């Protein structure tokens, strides 16, 4: 079965509302910066922010910081997503394991990654290991919740039918459980990616010598507000790009999902 191709121009037409909203936001931003009540120098215009972004790109600082942040976030996300997905499938499929694991995860979920920065620094220092583990911790908890919920909602009758037909465990997993839970897994990965960026900021603010959040902290110390806004813009655009990428890749494998 193949996904139905989108009609020509449909994707471009869908950009209309987004571009319109962006235009409204930029206009309001400009008016507030020029004529608002914010003290001069504390709210740059869109043009000043763009100029700071271009200057950062030309100097090479943007590429270095973006590369460092992407590496940390990518490694932490991969580790957390793999463990969280495996744990989610296990607890969602095996009620006895869920009864033992769920209370522990429920206890950990309200504890944000930023609260663990001092402890991670004390245990692992300010190196990359602490940052990757903090990101993995946050992603693991987020991914587990979605995957566990998706797997636990798979009708038991489907699994029983496959078992009665003599399907071994690995076939019940690949042909029944995984396809049924695939939309939840995709949602888990998309949410986990956004959580990875949040944890990345916490990890870099806790001690780093490069990265987007590190650069925000340095610019904040010198009140370079235009560069701070440029950094926030890059973080936001990075989140949108990652989400669109995961959604696009996911639709190729889960083409029946509305996600």
PDB file of C-alpha atoms in Angstrom:
ATOM      1  CA  UNK A   1       0.000   0.000   0.000  1.00  0.00           C
ATOM      2  CA  UNK A   2       1.384   3.377  -0.976  1.00  0.00           C
ATOM      3  CA  UNK A   3       0.635   6.785   0.426  1.00  0.00           C
ATOM      4  CA  UNK A   4      -1.566   8.945  -1.775  1.00  0.00           C
ATOM      5  CA  UNK A   5       0.508  11.762  -3.281  1.00  0.00           C
ATOM      6  CA  UNK A   6      -0.494  15.281  -2.373  1.00  0.00           C
ATOM      7  CA  UNK A   7      -2.139  17.360  -5.113  1.00  0.00           C
ATOM      8  CA  UNK A   8       0.226  19.794  -6.865  1.00  0.00           C
ATOM      9  CA  UNK A   9       0.456  23.082  -5.020  1.00  0.00           C
ATOM     10  CA  UNK A  10      -1.174  21.774  -1.874  1.00  0.00           C
ATOM     11  CA  UNK A  11       2.005  22.139   0.178  1.00  0.00           C
ATOM     12  CA  UNK A  12       2.595  25.687  -1.056  1.00  0.00           C
ATOM     13  CA  UNK A  13      -1.012  26.642  -0.375  1.00  0.00           C
ATOM     14  CA  UNK A  14      -0.626  25.399   3.185  1.00  0.00           C
ATOM     15  CA  UNK A  15       2.180  27.910   3.724  1.00  0.00           C
ATOM     16  CA  UNK A  16      -0.202  30.840   3.270  1.00  0.00           C
ATOM     17  CA  UNK A  17      -1.597  30.981   6.820  1.00  0.00           C
ATOM     18  CA  UNK A  18       1.851  30.424   8.336  1.00  0.00           C
ATOM     19  CA  UNK A  19       3.411  33.209   6.266  1.00  0.00           C
ATOM     20  CA  UNK A  20       0.504  35.501   7.086  1.00  0.00           C
ATOM     21  CA  UNK A  21       0.890  34.842  10.808  1.00  0.00           C
ATOM     22  CA  UNK A  22       4.645  35.426  10.562  1.00  0.00           C
ATOM     23  CA  UNK A  23       4.007  38.752   8.825  1.00  0.00           C
ATOM     24  CA  UNK A  24       1.640  39.865  11.576  1.00  0.00           C
ATOM     25  CA  UNK A  25       4.115  38.877  14.292  1.00  0.00           C
ATOM     26  CA  UNK A  26       6.987  40.701  12.574  1.00  0.00           C
ATOM     27  CA  UNK A  27       4.866  43.835  12.133  1.00  0.00           C
ATOM     28  CA  UNK A  28       3.774  43.861  15.774  1.00  0.00           C
ATOM     29  CA  UNK A  29       7.344  43.169  16.844  1.00  0.00           C
ATOM     30  CA  UNK A  30       8.630  46.133  14.829  1.00  0.00           C
ATOM     31  CA  UNK A  31       5.939  48.489  16.128  1.00  0.00           C
ATOM     32  CA  UNK A  32       6.530  47.446  19.727  1.00  0.00           C
ATOM     33  CA  UNK A  33      10.293  47.882  19.370  1.00  0.00           C
ATOM     34  CA  UNK A  34       9.935  51.329  17.812  1.00  0.00           C
ATOM     35  CA  UNK A  35       6.941  52.798  19.601  1.00  0.00           C
ATOM     36  CA  UNK A  36       6.330  50.542  22.611  1.00  0.00           C
ATOM     37  CA  UNK A  37       7.015  51.135  26.280  1.00  0.00           C
ATOM     38  CA  UNK A  38      10.117  48.924  26.395  1.00  0.00           C
ATOM     39  CA  UNK A  39      13.281  50.821  27.303  1.00  0.00           C
ATOM     40  CA  UNK A  40      15.504  51.648  24.310  1.00  0.00           C
ATOM     41  CA  UNK A  41      18.047  48.956  23.567  1.00  0.00           C
ATOM     42  CA  UNK A  42      16.134  46.168  25.307  1.00  0.00           C
ATOM     43  CA  UNK A  43      13.962  45.143  22.367  1.00  0.00           C
ATOM     44  CA  UNK A  44      15.676  45.070  18.956  1.00  0.00           C
ATOM     45  CA  UNK A  45      13.715  45.366  15.735  1.00  0.00           C
ATOM     46  CA  UNK A  46      13.442  42.391  13.373  1.00  0.00           C
ATOM     47  CA  UNK A  47      15.992  44.090  11.128  1.00  0.00           C
ATOM     48  CA  UNK A  48      18.500  44.527  13.949  1.00  0.00           C
ATOM     49  CA  UNK A  49      18.002  40.905  14.965  1.00  0.00           C
ATOM     50  CA  UNK A  50      18.566  39.748  11.389  1.00  0.00           C
ATOM     51  CA  UNK A  51      21.736  41.852  11.186  1.00  0.00           C
ATOM     52  CA  UNK A  52      23.050  40.257  14.391  1.00  0.00           C
ATOM     53  CA  UNK A  53      22.247  36.817  12.986  1.00  0.00           C
ATOM     54  CA  UNK A  54      24.106  37.553   9.746  1.00  0.00           C
ATOM     55  CA  UNK A  55      27.086  38.896  11.689  1.00  0.00           C
ATOM     56  CA  UNK A  56      27.194  35.738  13.816  1.00  0.00           C
ATOM     57  CA  UNK A  57      27.038  33.571  10.704  1.00  0.00           C
ATOM     58  CA  UNK A  58      29.838  35.475   8.980  1.00  0.00           C
ATOM     59  CA  UNK A  59      32.117  35.249  12.010  1.00  0.00           C
ATOM     60  CA  UNK A  60      31.676  31.474  12.186  1.00  0.00           C
ATOM     61  CA  UNK A  61      30.306  31.580  15.735  1.00  0.00           C
ATOM     62  CA  UNK A  62      26.841  30.473  14.641  1.00  0.00           C
ATOM     63  CA  UNK A  63      28.107  27.392  12.813  1.00  0.00           C
ATOM     64  CA  UNK A  64      30.323  26.376  15.749  1.00  0.00           C
ATOM     65  CA  UNK A  65      27.573  26.837  18.333  1.00  0.00           C
ATOM     66  CA  UNK A  66      24.946  25.172  16.171  1.00  0.00           C
ATOM     67  CA  UNK A  67      27.207  22.192  15.535  1.00  0.00           C
ATOM     68  CA  UNK A  68      27.984  21.771  19.237  1.00  0.00           C
ATOM     69  CA  UNK A  69      24.321  21.989  20.240  1.00  0.00           C
ATOM     70  CA  UNK A  70      23.131  19.641  17.498  1.00  0.00           C
ATOM     71  CA  UNK A  71      25.727  17.059  18.498  1.00  0.00           C
ATOM     72  CA  UNK A  72      24.729  17.163  22.163  1.00  0.00           C
ATOM     73  CA  UNK A  73      21.009  17.183  21.474  1.00  0.00           C
ATOM     74  CA  UNK A  74      21.268  14.468  18.826  1.00  0.00           C
ATOM     75  CA  UNK A  75      23.281  12.094  20.982  1.00  0.00           C
ATOM     76  CA  UNK A  76      21.111  12.657  24.042  1.00  0.00           C
ATOM     77  CA  UNK A  77      17.924  12.321  22.002  1.00  0.00           C
ATOM     78  CA  UNK A  78      19.057   9.069  20.393  1.00  0.00           C
ATOM     79  CA  UNK A  79      19.987   7.513  23.733  1.00  0.00           C
ATOM     80  CA  UNK A  80      16.809   8.646  25.472  1.00  0.00           C
ATOM     81  CA  UNK A  81      14.539   7.699  22.567  1.00  0.00           C
ATOM     82  CA  UNK A  82      15.933   4.168  22.274  1.00  0.00           C
ATOM     83  CA  UNK A  83      15.701   3.441  25.998  1.00  0.00           C
ATOM     84  CA  UNK A  84      12.352   5.201  26.378  1.00  0.00           C
ATOM     85  CA  UNK A  85      10.822   3.341  23.430  1.00  0.00           C
ATOM     86  CA  UNK A  86      12.093  -0.036  24.618  1.00  0.00           C
ATOM     87  CA  UNK A  87      10.838   0.624  28.130  1.00  0.00           C
ATOM     88  CA  UNK A  88       7.508   1.910  26.827  1.00  0.00           C
ATOM     89  CA  UNK A  89       6.908  -1.186  24.714  1.00  0.00           C
ATOM     90  CA  UNK A  90       7.833  -3.404  27.657  1.00  0.00           C
ATOM     91  CA  UNK A  91       5.607  -1.710  30.221  1.00  0.00           C
ATOM     92  CA  UNK A  92       2.770  -1.265  27.739  1.00  0.00           C
ATOM     93  CA  UNK A  93       2.804  -4.940  26.783  1.00  0.00           C
ATOM     94  CA  UNK A  94       3.531  -6.520  30.178  1.00  0.00           C
ATOM     95  CA  UNK A  95       1.178  -5.326  32.959  1.00  0.00           C
ATOM     96  CA  UNK A  96       3.320  -6.808  35.732  1.00  0.00           C
ATOM     97  CA  UNK A  97       6.385  -4.907  34.560  1.00  0.00           C
ATOM     98  CA  UNK A  98       4.259  -1.772  34.227  1.00  0.00           C
ATOM     99  CA  UNK A  99       3.077  -2.113  37.821  1.00  0.00           C
ATOM    100  CA  UNK A 100       6.686  -2.110  38.996  1.00  0.00           C
ATOM    101  CA  UNK A 101       8.139   0.526  36.669  1.00  0.00           C
ATOM    102  CA  UNK A 102       5.330   3.082  36.306  1.00  0.00           C
ATOM    103  CA  UNK A 103       5.486   4.387  39.910  1.00  0.00           C
ATOM    104  CA  UNK A 104       9.228   4.990  39.552  1.00  0.00           C
ATOM    105  CA  UNK A 105       8.852   6.856  36.263  1.00  0.00           C
ATOM    106  CA  UNK A 106       5.882   8.814  37.627  1.00  0.00           C
ATOM    107  CA  UNK A 107       8.102   9.933  40.507  1.00  0.00           C
ATOM    108  CA  UNK A 108      10.882  11.058  38.156  1.00  0.00           C
ATOM    109  CA  UNK A 109       8.717  12.818  35.547  1.00  0.00           C
ATOM    110  CA  UNK A 110       8.016  15.976  37.625  1.00  0.00           C
ATOM    111  CA  UNK A 111      11.756  16.442  38.240  1.00  0.00           C
ATOM    112  CA  UNK A 112      13.014  18.589  35.329  1.00  0.00           C
ATOM    113  CA  UNK A 113      16.444  18.158  33.817  1.00  0.00           C
ATOM    114  CA  UNK A 114      17.497  21.614  35.000  1.00  0.00           C
ATOM    115  CA  UNK A 115      17.013  20.510  38.625  1.00  0.00           C
ATOM    116  CA  UNK A 116      19.564  17.747  38.059  1.00  0.00           C
ATOM    117  CA  UNK A 117      22.270  20.004  36.593  1.00  0.00           C
ATOM    118  CA  UNK A 118      24.131  20.487  39.916  1.00  0.00           C
ATOM    119  CA  UNK A 119      24.023  16.764  40.670  1.00  0.00           C
ATOM    120  CA  UNK A 120      25.115  15.773  37.162  1.00  0.00           C
ATOM    121  CA  UNK A 121      27.964  18.282  37.348  1.00  0.00           C
ATOM    122  CA  UNK A 122      29.086  16.884  40.705  1.00  0.00           C
ATOM    123  CA  UNK A 123      29.010  13.318  39.402  1.00  0.00           C
ATOM    124  CA  UNK A 124      30.322  13.728  35.853  1.00  0.00           C
ATOM    125  CA  UNK A 125      31.945  17.171  35.809  1.00  0.00           C
ATOM    126  CA  UNK A 126      31.214  19.821  33.201  1.00  0.00           C
ATOM    127  CA  UNK A 127      32.159  17.612  30.252  1.00  0.00           C
ATOM    128  CA  UNK A 128      29.934  16.331  27.488  1.00  0.00           C
ATOM    129  CA  UNK A 129      28.838  13.177  29.322  1.00  0.00           C
ATOM    130  CA  UNK A 130      26.803  15.131  31.862  1.00  0.00           C
ATOM    131  CA  UNK A 131      25.053  17.121  29.133  1.00  0.00           C
ATOM    132  CA  UNK A 132      24.204  14.062  27.049  1.00  0.00           C
ATOM    133  CA  UNK A 133      22.856  12.203  30.071  1.00  0.00           C
ATOM    134  CA  UNK A 134      20.683  15.140  31.133  1.00  0.00           C
ATOM    135  CA  UNK A 135      19.164  15.342  27.668  1.00  0.00           C
ATOM    136  CA  UNK A 136      18.722  11.569  27.511  1.00  0.00           C
ATOM    137  CA  UNK A 137      17.003  11.598  30.910  1.00  0.00           C
ATOM    138  CA  UNK A 138      14.446  14.177  29.805  1.00  0.00           C
ATOM    139  CA  UNK A 139      13.815  12.489  26.449  1.00  0.00           C
ATOM    140  CA  UNK A 140      13.511   9.026  28.002  1.00  0.00           C
ATOM    141  CA  UNK A 141      10.703  10.105  30.322  1.00  0.00           C
ATOM    142  CA  UNK A 142       8.840  11.943  27.561  1.00  0.00           C
ATOM    143  CA  UNK A 143       9.120   9.131  25.019  1.00  0.00           C
ATOM    144  CA  UNK A 144       8.232   6.449  27.554  1.00  0.00           C
ATOM    145  CA  UNK A 145       4.922   8.121  28.383  1.00  0.00           C
ATOM    146  CA  UNK A 146       3.710   8.290  24.769  1.00  0.00           C
ATOM    147  CA  UNK A 147       4.937   4.834  23.779  1.00  0.00           C
ATOM    148  CA  UNK A 148       3.610   3.170  26.928  1.00  0.00           C
ATOM    149  CA  UNK A 149       0.198   4.736  26.395  1.00  0.00           C
ATOM    150  CA  UNK A 150       0.119   3.789  22.707  1.00  0.00           C
ATOM    151  CA  UNK A 151       1.125   0.172  23.298  1.00  0.00           C
ATOM    152  CA  UNK A 152      -1.265  -0.296  26.208  1.00  0.00           C
ATOM    153  CA  UNK A 153      -4.147   0.863  23.978  1.00  0.00           C
ATOM    154  CA  UNK A 154      -3.559  -1.842  21.359  1.00  0.00           C
ATOM    155  CA  UNK A 155      -6.624  -4.146  21.566  1.00  0.00           C
ATOM    156  CA  UNK A 156      -5.779  -7.317  23.448  1.00  0.00           C
ATOM    157  CA  UNK A 157      -8.088  -9.204  21.075  1.00  0.00           C
ATOM    158  CA  UNK A 158      -5.685  -8.514  18.194  1.00  0.00           C
ATOM    159  CA  UNK A 159      -2.769  -9.991  20.095  1.00  0.00           C
ATOM    160  CA  UNK A 160      -4.821 -12.977  21.209  1.00  0.00           C
ATOM    161  CA  UNK A 161      -5.946 -13.623  17.643  1.00  0.00           C
ATOM    162  CA  UNK A 162      -2.348 -13.570  16.422  1.00  0.00           C
ATOM    163  CA  UNK A 163      -1.322 -15.914  19.216  1.00  0.00           C
ATOM    164  CA  UNK A 164      -4.181 -18.313  18.467  1.00  0.00           C
ATOM    165  CA  UNK A 165      -3.010 -18.446  14.849  1.00  0.00           C
ATOM    166  CA  UNK A 166       0.371 -19.615  16.056  1.00  0.00           C
ATOM    167  CA  UNK A 167       2.300 -16.385  15.451  1.00  0.00           C
ATOM    168  CA  UNK A 168       5.517 -16.355  17.516  1.00  0.00           C
ATOM    169  CA  UNK A 169       6.326 -13.421  19.781  1.00  0.00           C
ATOM    170  CA  UNK A 170       8.563 -11.613  17.298  1.00  0.00           C
ATOM    171  CA  UNK A 171       5.849 -11.734  14.611  1.00  0.00           C
ATOM    172  CA  UNK A 172       3.195 -10.513  17.036  1.00  0.00           C
ATOM    173  CA  UNK A 173       5.502  -7.605  17.762  1.00  0.00           C
ATOM    174  CA  UNK A 174       6.437  -6.714  14.172  1.00  0.00           C
ATOM    175  CA  UNK A 175       3.060  -7.421  12.521  1.00  0.00           C
ATOM    176  CA  UNK A 176       0.536  -6.467  15.210  1.00  0.00           C
ATOM    177  CA  UNK A 177       1.959  -4.444  18.077  1.00  0.00           C
ATOM    178  CA  UNK A 178       4.422  -2.224  16.215  1.00  0.00           C
ATOM    179  CA  UNK A 179       2.061  -1.163  13.377  1.00  0.00           C
ATOM    180  CA  UNK A 180      -0.752  -0.427  15.837  1.00  0.00           C
ATOM    181  CA  UNK A 181       1.500   1.619  18.116  1.00  0.00           C
ATOM    182  CA  UNK A 182       3.432   3.362  15.316  1.00  0.00           C
ATOM    183  CA  UNK A 183       1.432   6.631  15.455  1.00  0.00           C
ATOM    184  CA  UNK A 184       2.120   6.860  19.194  1.00  0.00           C
ATOM    185  CA  UNK A 185       5.821   6.196  18.601  1.00  0.00           C
ATOM    186  CA  UNK A 186       5.949   8.980  16.017  1.00  0.00           C
ATOM    187  CA  UNK A 187       4.220  11.369  18.427  1.00  0.00           C
ATOM    188  CA  UNK A 188       6.668  10.296  21.136  1.00  0.00           C
ATOM    189  CA  UNK A 189       9.683  11.061  18.958  1.00  0.00           C
ATOM    190  CA  UNK A 190       8.342  14.466  17.930  1.00  0.00           C
ATOM    191  CA  UNK A 191       7.628  15.402  21.533  1.00  0.00           C
ATOM    192  CA  UNK A 192      10.944  13.949  22.648  1.00  0.00           C
ATOM    193  CA  UNK A 193      12.783  16.123  20.124  1.00  0.00           C
ATOM    194  CA  UNK A 194      11.248  19.289  21.579  1.00  0.00           C
ATOM    195  CA  UNK A 195      12.088  18.104  25.090  1.00  0.00           C
ATOM    196  CA  UNK A 196      15.669  17.463  23.952  1.00  0.00           C
ATOM    197  CA  UNK A 197      16.031  21.121  22.982  1.00  0.00           C
ATOM    198  CA  UNK A 198      14.638  22.247  26.339  1.00  0.00           C
ATOM    199  CA  UNK A 199      17.056  19.978  28.184  1.00  0.00           C
ATOM    200  CA  UNK A 200      19.875  21.158  25.913  1.00  0.00           C
ATOM    201  CA  UNK A 201      19.363  24.727  27.104  1.00  0.00           C
ATOM    202  CA  UNK A 202      19.432  23.611  30.738  1.00  0.00           C
ATOM    203  CA  UNK A 203      22.552  21.508  30.175  1.00  0.00           C
ATOM    204  CA  UNK A 204      24.482  24.259  28.388  1.00  0.00           C
ATOM    205  CA  UNK A 205      23.522  26.906  30.918  1.00  0.00           C
ATOM    206  CA  UNK A 206      24.851  24.571  33.599  1.00  0.00           C
ATOM    207  CA  UNK A 207      28.357  24.756  32.165  1.00  0.00           C
ATOM    208  CA  UNK A 208      29.621  24.810  28.579  1.00  0.00           C
ATOM    209  CA  UNK A 209      32.121  26.600  26.381  1.00  0.00           C
ATOM    210  CA  UNK A 210      30.068  26.445  23.181  1.00  0.00           C
ATOM    211  CA  UNK A 211      26.495  26.000  22.028  1.00  0.00           C
ATOM    212  CA  UNK A 212      23.416  28.094  21.340  1.00  0.00           C
ATOM    213  CA  UNK A 213      22.346  28.382  24.986  1.00  0.00           C
ATOM    214  CA  UNK A 214      25.921  29.078  26.067  1.00  0.00           C
ATOM    215  CA  UNK A 215      26.046  31.934  23.567  1.00  0.00           C
ATOM    216  CA  UNK A 216      22.741  33.273  24.904  1.00  0.00           C
ATOM    217  CA  UNK A 217      24.221  33.326  28.390  1.00  0.00           C
ATOM    218  CA  UNK A 218      27.362  35.163  27.268  1.00  0.00           C
ATOM    219  CA  UNK A 219      25.370  37.702  25.254  1.00  0.00           C
ATOM    220  CA  UNK A 220      23.084  38.224  28.246  1.00  0.00           C
ATOM    221  CA  UNK A 221      26.031  39.058  30.483  1.00  0.00           C
ATOM    222  CA  UNK A 222      26.994  41.860  28.099  1.00  0.00           C
ATOM    223  CA  UNK A 223      23.388  42.922  27.357  1.00  0.00           C
ATOM    224  CA  UNK A 224      23.772  42.203  23.640  1.00  0.00           C
ATOM    225  CA  UNK A 225      20.021  41.934  23.246  1.00  0.00           C
ATOM    226  CA  UNK A 226      20.032  41.794  19.450  1.00  0.00           C
ATOM    227  CA  UNK A 227      22.292  38.728  19.554  1.00  0.00           C
ATOM    228  CA  UNK A 228      20.136  37.191  22.275  1.00  0.00           C
ATOM    229  CA  UNK A 229      17.061  37.529  20.074  1.00  0.00           C
ATOM    230  CA  UNK A 230      19.020  36.071  17.169  1.00  0.00           C
ATOM    231  CA  UNK A 231      19.929  33.060  19.316  1.00  0.00           C
ATOM    232  CA  UNK A 232      16.324  32.581  20.398  1.00  0.00           C
ATOM    233  CA  UNK A 233      15.267  32.781  16.761  1.00  0.00           C
ATOM    234  CA  UNK A 234      17.744  30.052  15.810  1.00  0.00           C
ATOM    235  CA  UNK A 235      16.538  27.817  18.647  1.00  0.00           C
ATOM    236  CA  UNK A 236      12.923  28.253  17.565  1.00  0.00           C
ATOM    237  CA  UNK A 237      13.669  27.603  13.899  1.00  0.00           C
ATOM    238  CA  UNK A 238      15.743  24.562  14.848  1.00  0.00           C
ATOM    239  CA  UNK A 239      12.803  23.131  16.767  1.00  0.00           C
ATOM    240  CA  UNK A 240      10.445  23.703  13.850  1.00  0.00           C
ATOM    241  CA  UNK A 241      12.882  22.123  11.385  1.00  0.00           C
ATOM    242  CA  UNK A 242      13.400  19.016  13.522  1.00  0.00           C
ATOM    243  CA  UNK A 243       9.665  18.586  14.043  1.00  0.00           C
ATOM    244  CA  UNK A 244       8.946  18.919  10.320  1.00  0.00           C
ATOM    245  CA  UNK A 245      11.708  16.426   9.524  1.00  0.00           C
ATOM    246  CA  UNK A 246      10.384  13.841  11.977  1.00  0.00           C
ATOM    247  CA  UNK A 247       6.820  14.367  10.773  1.00  0.00           C
ATOM    248  CA  UNK A 248       7.874  13.940   7.139  1.00  0.00           C
ATOM    249  CA  UNK A 249       9.913  10.807   7.823  1.00  0.00           C
ATOM    250  CA  UNK A 250       7.168   9.428  10.051  1.00  0.00           C
ATOM    251  CA  UNK A 251       4.491   9.843   7.404  1.00  0.00           C
ATOM    252  CA  UNK A 252       6.495   7.643   5.061  1.00  0.00           C
ATOM    253  CA  UNK A 253       6.260   4.792   7.543  1.00  0.00           C
ATOM    254  CA  UNK A 254       2.936   5.640   9.173  1.00  0.00           C
ATOM    255  CA  UNK A 255       1.048   6.970   6.168  1.00  0.00           C
ATOM    256  CA  UNK A 256      -2.318   6.038   7.665  1.00  0.00           C
ATOM    257  CA  UNK A 257      -1.695   8.333  10.642  1.00  0.00           C
ATOM    258  CA  UNK A 258      -3.071  11.868  10.678  1.00  0.00           C
ATOM    259  CA  UNK A 259       0.048  12.952  12.569  1.00  0.00           C
TER     260      UNK A 259
END
